Amino acid sequence: MQFTDELRNLTDALFKRIKRHPFVQGIANESLEPNQLIHYVQQDYQYLTTYVQVYGLAMAKCTNRDQMRDLHARMRIVLEEEIHPHINFCRVAQVDYRDLQTGVALAPTAHHYAKHMLSVAQSGSLGEILATLLPCHWIYIDIADDMMSRVQPNETHAFYDWIRFYSSEEMHTGLATFRDWIDAYTLNSGERERDLMREHFLTSCQLELRFFDMAYTLEDWAVRGLLV
Ligand SMILES: Cc1ncc(CO)c(N)n1
């Protein structure tokens, strides 16, 4: 068994829970409220900014240009293309995307997830960073594939663009390349590094579930912070 198959088995219960989550069901059956979509986009915009920063820190730990090229392509997709699922949510919520990009603090769960990624990026190995980032790709593809086959949406579905984006050929190829990279990487890792990679992967999966909860319940701090 390859290392990433092992990671997937370890988190199977979480993958299943995420697909059943009311926010995810709300995408499938077009029942999310505008304020839930807005909260998600406000938080996810900031989350993805951190995600690109983490790619940047991983870039500094790459040992060859093929690895760098791969990360560079991934950064481009987040910066230039992953705006489309957000724009889909904004269109349904009838808000301007630009208005959601400033003036909002990270909610507790988004804060937790961002700090988790940054802390691994600052003190962990390249393998640990890759394992921390992998659930982000994998879970959304898993969700979107499931919706494609169960709902079989067409252009009239409110979240057709979202579902199509995450179930696209490009996403699948990107996930396969990322898994191949991690599987090859772990052939040269010690058991200690592989344990840390398992732990970070699991934590990111837990936080993916909580992130949907955050948006669904409009999670916020009890008292506003100082900066925004
Ligand atoms: C929190 C989160 N996880 C995964 C993705 C998919 O890239 C996303 N946009 N946001």
PDB file of C-alpha atoms and ligand atoms in Angstrom:
ATOM      1  CA  MET A   1       0.000   0.000   0.000  1.00  0.00           C
ATOM      2  CA  GLN A   2       1.246   3.482  -0.870  1.00  0.00           C
ATOM      3  CA  PHE A   3       1.620   6.033   1.923  1.00  0.00           C
ATOM      4  CA  THR A   4      -1.246   8.254   0.712  1.00  0.00           C
ATOM      5  CA  ASP A   5      -3.593   5.212   0.560  1.00  0.00           C
ATOM      6  CA  GLU A   6      -2.749   4.701   4.207  1.00  0.00           C
ATOM      7  CA  LEU A   7      -3.575   8.365   4.954  1.00  0.00           C
ATOM      8  CA  ARG A   8      -6.900   7.981   3.174  1.00  0.00           C
ATOM      9  CA  ASN A   9      -7.788   4.850   5.171  1.00  0.00           C
ATOM     10  CA  LEU A  10      -6.824   6.558   8.423  1.00  0.00           C
ATOM     11  CA  THR A  11      -9.284   9.385   7.750  1.00  0.00           C
ATOM     12  CA  ASP A  12     -12.109   7.483   6.042  1.00  0.00           C
ATOM     13  CA  ALA A  13     -14.607   8.288   8.823  1.00  0.00           C
ATOM     14  CA  LEU A  14     -13.823  12.005   8.453  1.00  0.00           C
ATOM     15  CA  PHE A  15     -14.194  11.940   4.664  1.00  0.00           C
ATOM     16  CA  LYS A  16     -17.632  10.344   5.160  1.00  0.00           C
ATOM     17  CA  ARG A  17     -18.662  12.843   7.863  1.00  0.00           C
ATOM     18  CA  ILE A  18     -17.640  15.761   5.635  1.00  0.00           C
ATOM     19  CA  LYS A  19     -19.762  14.518   2.721  1.00  0.00           C
ATOM     20  CA  ARG A  20     -22.769  14.347   5.073  1.00  0.00           C
ATOM     21  CA  HIS A  21     -22.152  17.775   6.639  1.00  0.00           C
ATOM     22  CA  PRO A  22     -25.158  20.160   6.344  1.00  0.00           C
ATOM     23  CA  PHE A  23     -23.057  22.834   4.604  1.00  0.00           C
ATOM     24  CA  VAL A  24     -21.938  20.307   1.994  1.00  0.00           C
ATOM     25  CA  GLN A  25     -25.496  18.963   1.676  1.00  0.00           C
ATOM     26  CA  GLY A  26     -26.595  22.574   1.319  1.00  0.00           C
ATOM     27  CA  ILE A  27     -24.377  22.945  -1.752  1.00  0.00           C
ATOM     28  CA  ALA A  28     -25.806  19.744  -3.235  1.00  0.00           C
ATOM     29  CA  ASN A  29     -29.439  20.716  -2.666  1.00  0.00           C
ATOM     30  CA  GLU A  30     -29.016  24.496  -3.194  1.00  0.00           C
ATOM     31  CA  SER A  31     -30.328  25.333   0.261  1.00  0.00           C
ATOM     32  CA  LEU A  32     -27.553  27.492   1.788  1.00  0.00           C
ATOM     33  CA  GLU A  33     -28.489  30.943   3.089  1.00  0.00           C
ATOM     34  CA  PRO A  34     -26.709  34.036   1.695  1.00  0.00           C
ATOM     35  CA  ASN A  35     -25.075  34.796   5.078  1.00  0.00           C
ATOM     36  CA  GLN A  36     -23.602  31.259   5.225  1.00  0.00           C
ATOM     37  CA  LEU A  37     -22.131  31.645   1.724  1.00  0.00           C
ATOM     38  CA  ILE A  38     -20.785  35.090   2.593  1.00  0.00           C
ATOM     39  CA  HIS A  39     -19.175  33.882   5.822  1.00  0.00           C
ATOM     40  CA  TYR A  40     -17.568  30.971   3.964  1.00  0.00           C
ATOM     41  CA  VAL A  41     -16.118  33.193   1.219  1.00  0.00           C
ATOM     42  CA  GLN A  42     -14.857  35.825   3.682  1.00  0.00           C
ATOM     43  CA  GLN A  43     -13.003  33.143   5.619  1.00  0.00           C
ATOM     44  CA  ASP A  44     -11.892  31.031   2.679  1.00  0.00           C
ATOM     45  CA  TYR A  45     -10.411  34.040   0.868  1.00  0.00           C
ATOM     46  CA  GLN A  46      -8.094  34.591   3.842  1.00  0.00           C
ATOM     47  CA  TYR A  47      -7.482  30.861   4.275  1.00  0.00           C
ATOM     48  CA  LEU A  48      -6.340  30.551   0.642  1.00  0.00           C
ATOM     49  CA  THR A  49      -4.019  33.534   1.080  1.00  0.00           C
ATOM     50  CA  THR A  50      -2.312  31.661   3.914  1.00  0.00           C
ATOM     51  CA  TYR A  51      -2.310  28.539   1.745  1.00  0.00           C
ATOM     52  CA  VAL A  52      -0.249  30.330  -0.906  1.00  0.00           C
ATOM     53  CA  GLN A  53       2.135  31.623   1.784  1.00  0.00           C
ATOM     54  CA  VAL A  54       2.585  28.042   2.962  1.00  0.00           C
ATOM     55  CA  TYR A  55       3.393  26.958  -0.608  1.00  0.00           C
ATOM     56  CA  GLY A  56       6.011  29.720  -0.546  1.00  0.00           C
ATOM     57  CA  LEU A  57       7.581  28.319   2.616  1.00  0.00           C
ATOM     58  CA  ALA A  58       7.497  24.808   1.073  1.00  0.00           C
ATOM     59  CA  MET A  59       9.176  26.245  -2.035  1.00  0.00           C
ATOM     60  CA  ALA A  60      12.160  27.224   0.121  1.00  0.00           C
ATOM     61  CA  LYS A  61      12.508  23.575   1.174  1.00  0.00           C
ATOM     62  CA  CYS A  62      12.358  22.066  -2.340  1.00  0.00           C
ATOM     63  CA  THR A  63      15.500  20.289  -3.471  1.00  0.00           C
ATOM     64  CA  ASN A  64      15.012  20.430  -7.238  1.00  0.00           C
ATOM     65  CA  ARG A  65      13.287  22.461  -9.937  1.00  0.00           C
ATOM     66  CA  ASP A  66      10.652  19.838 -10.789  1.00  0.00           C
ATOM     67  CA  GLN A  67       9.306  20.205  -7.251  1.00  0.00           C
ATOM     68  CA  MET A  68       9.447  23.988  -7.575  1.00  0.00           C
ATOM     69  CA  ARG A  69       7.623  23.907 -10.914  1.00  0.00           C
ATOM     70  CA  ASP A  70       4.883  21.795  -9.379  1.00  0.00           C
ATOM     71  CA  LEU A  71       4.391  24.207  -6.465  1.00  0.00           C
ATOM     72  CA  HIS A  72       4.516  27.171  -8.815  1.00  0.00           C
ATOM     73  CA  ALA A  73       1.676  25.672 -10.895  1.00  0.00           C
ATOM     74  CA  ARG A  74      -0.355  25.044  -7.731  1.00  0.00           C
ATOM     75  CA  MET A  75       0.135  28.616  -6.519  1.00  0.00           C
ATOM     76  CA  ARG A  76      -1.063  29.894  -9.878  1.00  0.00           C
ATOM     77  CA  ILE A  77      -4.239  27.823  -9.704  1.00  0.00           C
ATOM     78  CA  VAL A  78      -5.117  29.124  -6.232  1.00  0.00           C
ATOM     79  CA  LEU A  79      -4.386  32.736  -7.167  1.00  0.00           C
ATOM     80  CA  GLU A  80      -5.887  32.817 -10.658  1.00  0.00           C
ATOM     81  CA  GLU A  81      -8.511  30.065 -10.818  1.00  0.00           C
ATOM     82  CA  GLU A  82      -9.808  29.241  -7.385  1.00  0.00           C
ATOM     83  CA  ILE A  83     -11.630  32.554  -7.474  1.00  0.00           C
ATOM     84  CA  HIS A  84     -14.339  30.917  -9.634  1.00  0.00           C
ATOM     85  CA  PRO A  85     -15.934  28.812  -6.871  1.00  0.00           C
ATOM     86  CA  HIS A  86     -15.956  31.943  -4.687  1.00  0.00           C
ATOM     87  CA  ILE A  87     -17.557  33.988  -7.461  1.00  0.00           C
ATOM     88  CA  ASN A  88     -20.208  31.266  -7.789  1.00  0.00           C
ATOM     89  CA  PHE A  89     -21.067  31.616  -4.070  1.00  0.00           C
ATOM     90  CA  CYS A  90     -21.103  35.431  -4.354  1.00  0.00           C
ATOM     91  CA  ARG A  91     -23.438  35.310  -7.344  1.00  0.00           C
ATOM     92  CA  VAL A  92     -25.915  33.126  -5.442  1.00  0.00           C
ATOM     93  CA  ALA A  93     -25.626  35.353  -2.330  1.00  0.00           C
ATOM     94  CA  GLN A  94     -25.978  38.440  -4.576  1.00  0.00           C
ATOM     95  CA  VAL A  95     -22.895  40.197  -3.234  1.00  0.00           C
ATOM     96  CA  ASP A  96     -19.773  41.676  -4.820  1.00  0.00           C
ATOM     97  CA  TYR A  97     -16.709  39.431  -4.284  1.00  0.00           C
ATOM     98  CA  ARG A  98     -14.448  42.456  -3.657  1.00  0.00           C
ATOM     99  CA  ASP A  99     -16.602  43.517  -0.703  1.00  0.00           C
ATOM    100  CA  LEU A 100     -15.805  40.211   1.031  1.00  0.00           C
ATOM    101  CA  GLN A 101     -12.035  40.482   0.710  1.00  0.00           C
ATOM    102  CA  THR A 102     -11.353  43.046   3.418  1.00  0.00           C
ATOM    103  CA  GLY A 103     -12.437  44.147   6.855  1.00  0.00           C
ATOM    104  CA  VAL A 104     -13.140  40.728   8.381  1.00  0.00           C
ATOM    105  CA  ALA A 105     -11.089  38.922  11.026  1.00  0.00           C
ATOM    106  CA  LEU A 106     -10.380  35.197  10.867  1.00  0.00           C
ATOM    107  CA  ALA A 107     -13.093  33.268  12.722  1.00  0.00           C
ATOM    108  CA  PRO A 108     -11.838  30.806  15.371  1.00  0.00           C
ATOM    109  CA  THR A 109     -11.733  27.718  13.130  1.00  0.00           C
ATOM    110  CA  ALA A 110     -10.164  29.493  10.140  1.00  0.00           C
ATOM    111  CA  HIS A 111      -7.661  30.990  12.564  1.00  0.00           C
ATOM    112  CA  HIS A 112      -6.870  27.547  13.953  1.00  0.00           C
ATOM    113  CA  TYR A 113      -6.459  26.024  10.473  1.00  0.00           C
ATOM    114  CA  ALA A 114      -4.269  28.892   9.218  1.00  0.00           C
ATOM    115  CA  LYS A 115      -2.008  28.709  12.296  1.00  0.00           C
ATOM    116  CA  HIS A 116      -1.785  24.914  11.981  1.00  0.00           C
ATOM    117  CA  MET A 117      -0.513  25.215   8.406  1.00  0.00           C
ATOM    118  CA  LEU A 118       1.875  28.054   9.225  1.00  0.00           C
ATOM    119  CA  SER A 119       3.351  26.317  12.239  1.00  0.00           C
ATOM    120  CA  VAL A 120       4.094  23.129  10.253  1.00  0.00           C
ATOM    121  CA  ALA A 121       5.472  25.266   7.424  1.00  0.00           C
ATOM    122  CA  GLN A 122       7.825  27.107   9.744  1.00  0.00           C
ATOM    123  CA  SER A 123       9.166  24.215  11.767  1.00  0.00           C
ATOM    124  CA  GLY A 124       8.392  21.064   9.758  1.00  0.00           C
ATOM    125  CA  SER A 125      10.078  19.195   6.908  1.00  0.00           C
ATOM    126  CA  LEU A 126       8.942  19.430   3.274  1.00  0.00           C
ATOM    127  CA  GLY A 127       7.115  16.100   3.742  1.00  0.00           C
ATOM    128  CA  GLU A 128       5.261  17.424   6.774  1.00  0.00           C
ATOM    129  CA  ILE A 129       4.127  20.497   4.835  1.00  0.00           C
ATOM    130  CA  LEU A 130       2.916  18.433   1.874  1.00  0.00           C
ATOM    131  CA  ALA A 131       0.933  16.119   4.193  1.00  0.00           C
ATOM    132  CA  THR A 132      -0.654  19.162   5.869  1.00  0.00           C
ATOM    133  CA  LEU A 133      -1.771  20.595   2.517  1.00  0.00           C
ATOM    134  CA  LEU A 134      -3.013  17.363   0.915  1.00  0.00           C
ATOM    135  CA  PRO A 135      -6.479  17.178   2.595  1.00  0.00           C
ATOM    136  CA  CYS A 136      -7.379  20.543   1.115  1.00  0.00           C
ATOM    137  CA  HIS A 137      -7.091  19.132  -2.416  1.00  0.00           C
ATOM    138  CA  TRP A 138      -8.389  15.708  -1.689  1.00  0.00           C
ATOM    139  CA  ILE A 139     -11.506  16.472   0.344  1.00  0.00           C
ATOM    140  CA  TYR A 140     -12.956  19.027  -2.092  1.00  0.00           C
ATOM    141  CA  ILE A 141     -12.432  16.675  -5.030  1.00  0.00           C
ATOM    142  CA  ASP A 142     -14.065  13.871  -3.050  1.00  0.00           C
ATOM    143  CA  ILE A 143     -17.053  16.089  -2.217  1.00  0.00           C
ATOM    144  CA  ALA A 144     -17.464  17.374  -5.777  1.00  0.00           C
ATOM    145  CA  ASP A 145     -17.148  13.899  -7.354  1.00  0.00           C
ATOM    146  CA  ASP A 146     -19.804  12.629  -4.967  1.00  0.00           C
ATOM    147  CA  MET A 147     -22.154  15.501  -5.920  1.00  0.00           C
ATOM    148  CA  MET A 148     -21.509  15.014  -9.626  1.00  0.00           C
ATOM    149  CA  SER A 149     -22.581  11.387  -9.447  1.00  0.00           C
ATOM    150  CA  ARG A 150     -25.457  11.753  -6.955  1.00  0.00           C
ATOM    151  CA  VAL A 151     -26.961  15.088  -8.069  1.00  0.00           C
ATOM    152  CA  GLN A 152     -25.853  15.086 -11.734  1.00  0.00           C
ATOM    153  CA  PRO A 153     -26.190  18.881 -11.840  1.00  0.00           C
ATOM    154  CA  ASN A 154     -26.596  20.863 -15.063  1.00  0.00           C
ATOM    155  CA  GLU A 155     -26.141  24.606 -15.702  1.00  0.00           C
ATOM    156  CA  THR A 156     -29.371  25.402 -13.896  1.00  0.00           C
ATOM    157  CA  HIS A 157     -27.984  24.137 -10.568  1.00  0.00           C
ATOM    158  CA  ALA A 158     -27.015  27.141  -8.379  1.00  0.00           C
ATOM    159  CA  PHE A 159     -23.615  25.619  -7.572  1.00  0.00           C
ATOM    160  CA  TYR A 160     -22.858  24.029 -10.930  1.00  0.00           C
ATOM    161  CA  ASP A 161     -19.621  26.038 -11.365  1.00  0.00           C
ATOM    162  CA  TRP A 162     -18.426  25.109  -7.866  1.00  0.00           C
ATOM    163  CA  ILE A 163     -19.100  21.395  -8.371  1.00  0.00           C
ATOM    164  CA  ARG A 164     -17.571  21.387 -11.851  1.00  0.00           C
ATOM    165  CA  PHE A 165     -14.451  23.264 -10.701  1.00  0.00           C
ATOM    166  CA  TYR A 166     -13.553  20.804  -7.943  1.00  0.00           C
ATOM    167  CA  SER A 167     -14.437  17.687  -9.962  1.00  0.00           C
ATOM    168  CA  SER A 168     -12.556  18.836 -13.090  1.00  0.00           C
ATOM    169  CA  GLU A 169      -9.876  16.851 -14.895  1.00  0.00           C
ATOM    170  CA  GLU A 170      -7.321  19.490 -13.882  1.00  0.00           C
ATOM    171  CA  MET A 171      -8.111  18.974 -10.179  1.00  0.00           C
ATOM    172  CA  HIS A 172      -7.837  15.190 -10.520  1.00  0.00           C
ATOM    173  CA  THR A 173      -4.478  15.367 -12.316  1.00  0.00           C
ATOM    174  CA  GLY A 174      -3.233  17.834  -9.711  1.00  0.00           C
ATOM    175  CA  LEU A 175      -4.241  15.494  -6.876  1.00  0.00           C
ATOM    176  CA  ALA A 176      -2.649  12.462  -8.561  1.00  0.00           C
ATOM    177  CA  THR A 177       0.661  14.332  -9.040  1.00  0.00           C
ATOM    178  CA  PHE A 178       0.620  15.536  -5.444  1.00  0.00           C
ATOM    179  CA  ARG A 179      -0.005  12.004  -4.147  1.00  0.00           C
ATOM    180  CA  ASP A 180       2.760  10.571  -6.359  1.00  0.00           C
ATOM    181  CA  TRP A 181       5.143  13.183  -4.983  1.00  0.00           C
ATOM    182  CA  ILE A 182       4.277  12.335  -1.361  1.00  0.00           C
ATOM    183  CA  ASP A 183       4.394   8.574  -2.023  1.00  0.00           C
ATOM    184  CA  ALA A 184       7.864   8.887  -3.576  1.00  0.00           C
ATOM    185  CA  TYR A 185       9.018  11.260  -0.820  1.00  0.00           C
ATOM    186  CA  THR A 186       8.057   8.878   1.992  1.00  0.00           C
ATOM    187  CA  LEU A 187      10.141   6.048   0.517  1.00  0.00           C
ATOM    188  CA  ASN A 188      13.109   8.007   1.891  1.00  0.00           C
ATOM    189  CA  SER A 189      11.507   9.178   5.174  1.00  0.00           C
ATOM    190  CA  GLY A 190      12.079   7.705   8.599  1.00  0.00           C
ATOM    191  CA  GLU A 191       9.200   6.385  10.715  1.00  0.00           C
ATOM    192  CA  ARG A 192       9.264   9.546  12.882  1.00  0.00           C
ATOM    193  CA  GLU A 193       8.699  11.821   9.881  1.00  0.00           C
ATOM    194  CA  ARG A 194       5.959   9.541   8.543  1.00  0.00           C
ATOM    195  CA  ASP A 195       4.229   9.664  11.959  1.00  0.00           C
ATOM    196  CA  LEU A 196       4.322  13.459  11.934  1.00  0.00           C
ATOM    197  CA  MET A 197       2.940  13.459   8.379  1.00  0.00           C
ATOM    198  CA  ARG A 198       0.052  11.178   9.477  1.00  0.00           C
ATOM    199  CA  GLU A 199      -0.666  13.468  12.422  1.00  0.00           C
ATOM    200  CA  HIS A 200      -0.680  16.675  10.335  1.00  0.00           C
ATOM    201  CA  PHE A 201      -2.834  15.079   7.616  1.00  0.00           C
ATOM    202  CA  LEU A 202      -5.372  13.991  10.239  1.00  0.00           C
ATOM    203  CA  THR A 203      -5.415  17.437  11.887  1.00  0.00           C
ATOM    204  CA  SER A 204      -6.043  19.121   8.529  1.00  0.00           C
ATOM    205  CA  CYS A 205      -8.918  16.696   7.816  1.00  0.00           C
ATOM    206  CA  GLN A 206     -10.440  17.469  11.231  1.00  0.00           C
ATOM    207  CA  LEU A 207     -10.169  21.182  10.460  1.00  0.00           C
ATOM    208  CA  GLU A 208     -11.744  20.749   7.026  1.00  0.00           C
ATOM    209  CA  LEU A 209     -14.833  19.369   8.790  1.00  0.00           C
ATOM    210  CA  ARG A 210     -14.787  22.198  11.329  1.00  0.00           C
ATOM    211  CA  PHE A 211     -14.389  24.778   8.540  1.00  0.00           C
ATOM    212  CA  PHE A 212     -17.751  23.746   7.062  1.00  0.00           C
ATOM    213  CA  ASP A 213     -19.231  23.877  10.570  1.00  0.00           C
ATOM    214  CA  MET A 214     -17.798  27.369  11.001  1.00  0.00           C
ATOM    215  CA  ALA A 215     -19.539  28.608   7.851  1.00  0.00           C
ATOM    216  CA  TYR A 216     -22.790  26.776   8.564  1.00  0.00           C
ATOM    217  CA  THR A 217     -23.101  28.187  12.100  1.00  0.00           C
ATOM    218  CA  LEU A 218     -21.598  31.623  11.251  1.00  0.00           C
ATOM    219  CA  GLU A 219     -18.953  30.991  13.928  1.00  0.00           C
ATOM    220  CA  ASP A 220     -17.428  34.147  15.423  1.00  0.00           C
ATOM    221  CA  TRP A 221     -15.463  35.300  18.468  1.00  0.00           C
ATOM    222  CA  ALA A 222     -17.416  36.482  21.535  1.00  0.00           C
ATOM    223  CA  VAL A 223     -15.716  39.887  21.370  1.00  0.00           C
ATOM    224  CA  ARG A 224     -14.301  41.700  18.327  1.00  0.00           C
ATOM    225  CA  GLY A 225     -10.502  41.897  17.941  1.00  0.00           C
ATOM    226  CA  LEU A 226      -8.504  45.112  17.608  1.00  0.00           C
ATOM    227  CA  LEU A 227      -7.320  45.116  14.007  1.00  0.00           C
ATOM    228  CA  VAL A 228     -10.484  44.795  11.946  1.00  0.00           C
TER     229      VAL A 228
HETATM  230  C1  LIG B   1     -10.741  25.351   3.820  1.00  0.00           C
HETATM  231  C2  LIG B   1     -10.548  24.930   2.405  1.00  0.00           C
HETATM  232  N1  LIG B   1     -10.130  23.684   2.158  1.00  0.00           N
HETATM  233  C3  LIG B   1      -9.941  23.281   0.886  1.00  0.00           C
HETATM  234  C4  LIG B   1     -10.187  24.114  -0.176  1.00  0.00           C
HETATM  235  C5  LIG B   1     -10.005  23.634  -1.593  1.00  0.00           C
HETATM  236  O1  LIG B   1      -8.924  24.178  -2.184  1.00  0.00           O
HETATM  237  C6  LIG B   1     -10.619  25.415   0.124  1.00  0.00           C
HETATM  238  N2  LIG B   1     -10.870  26.312  -0.864  1.00  0.00           N
HETATM  239  N3  LIG B   1     -10.798  25.787   1.416  1.00  0.00           N
END
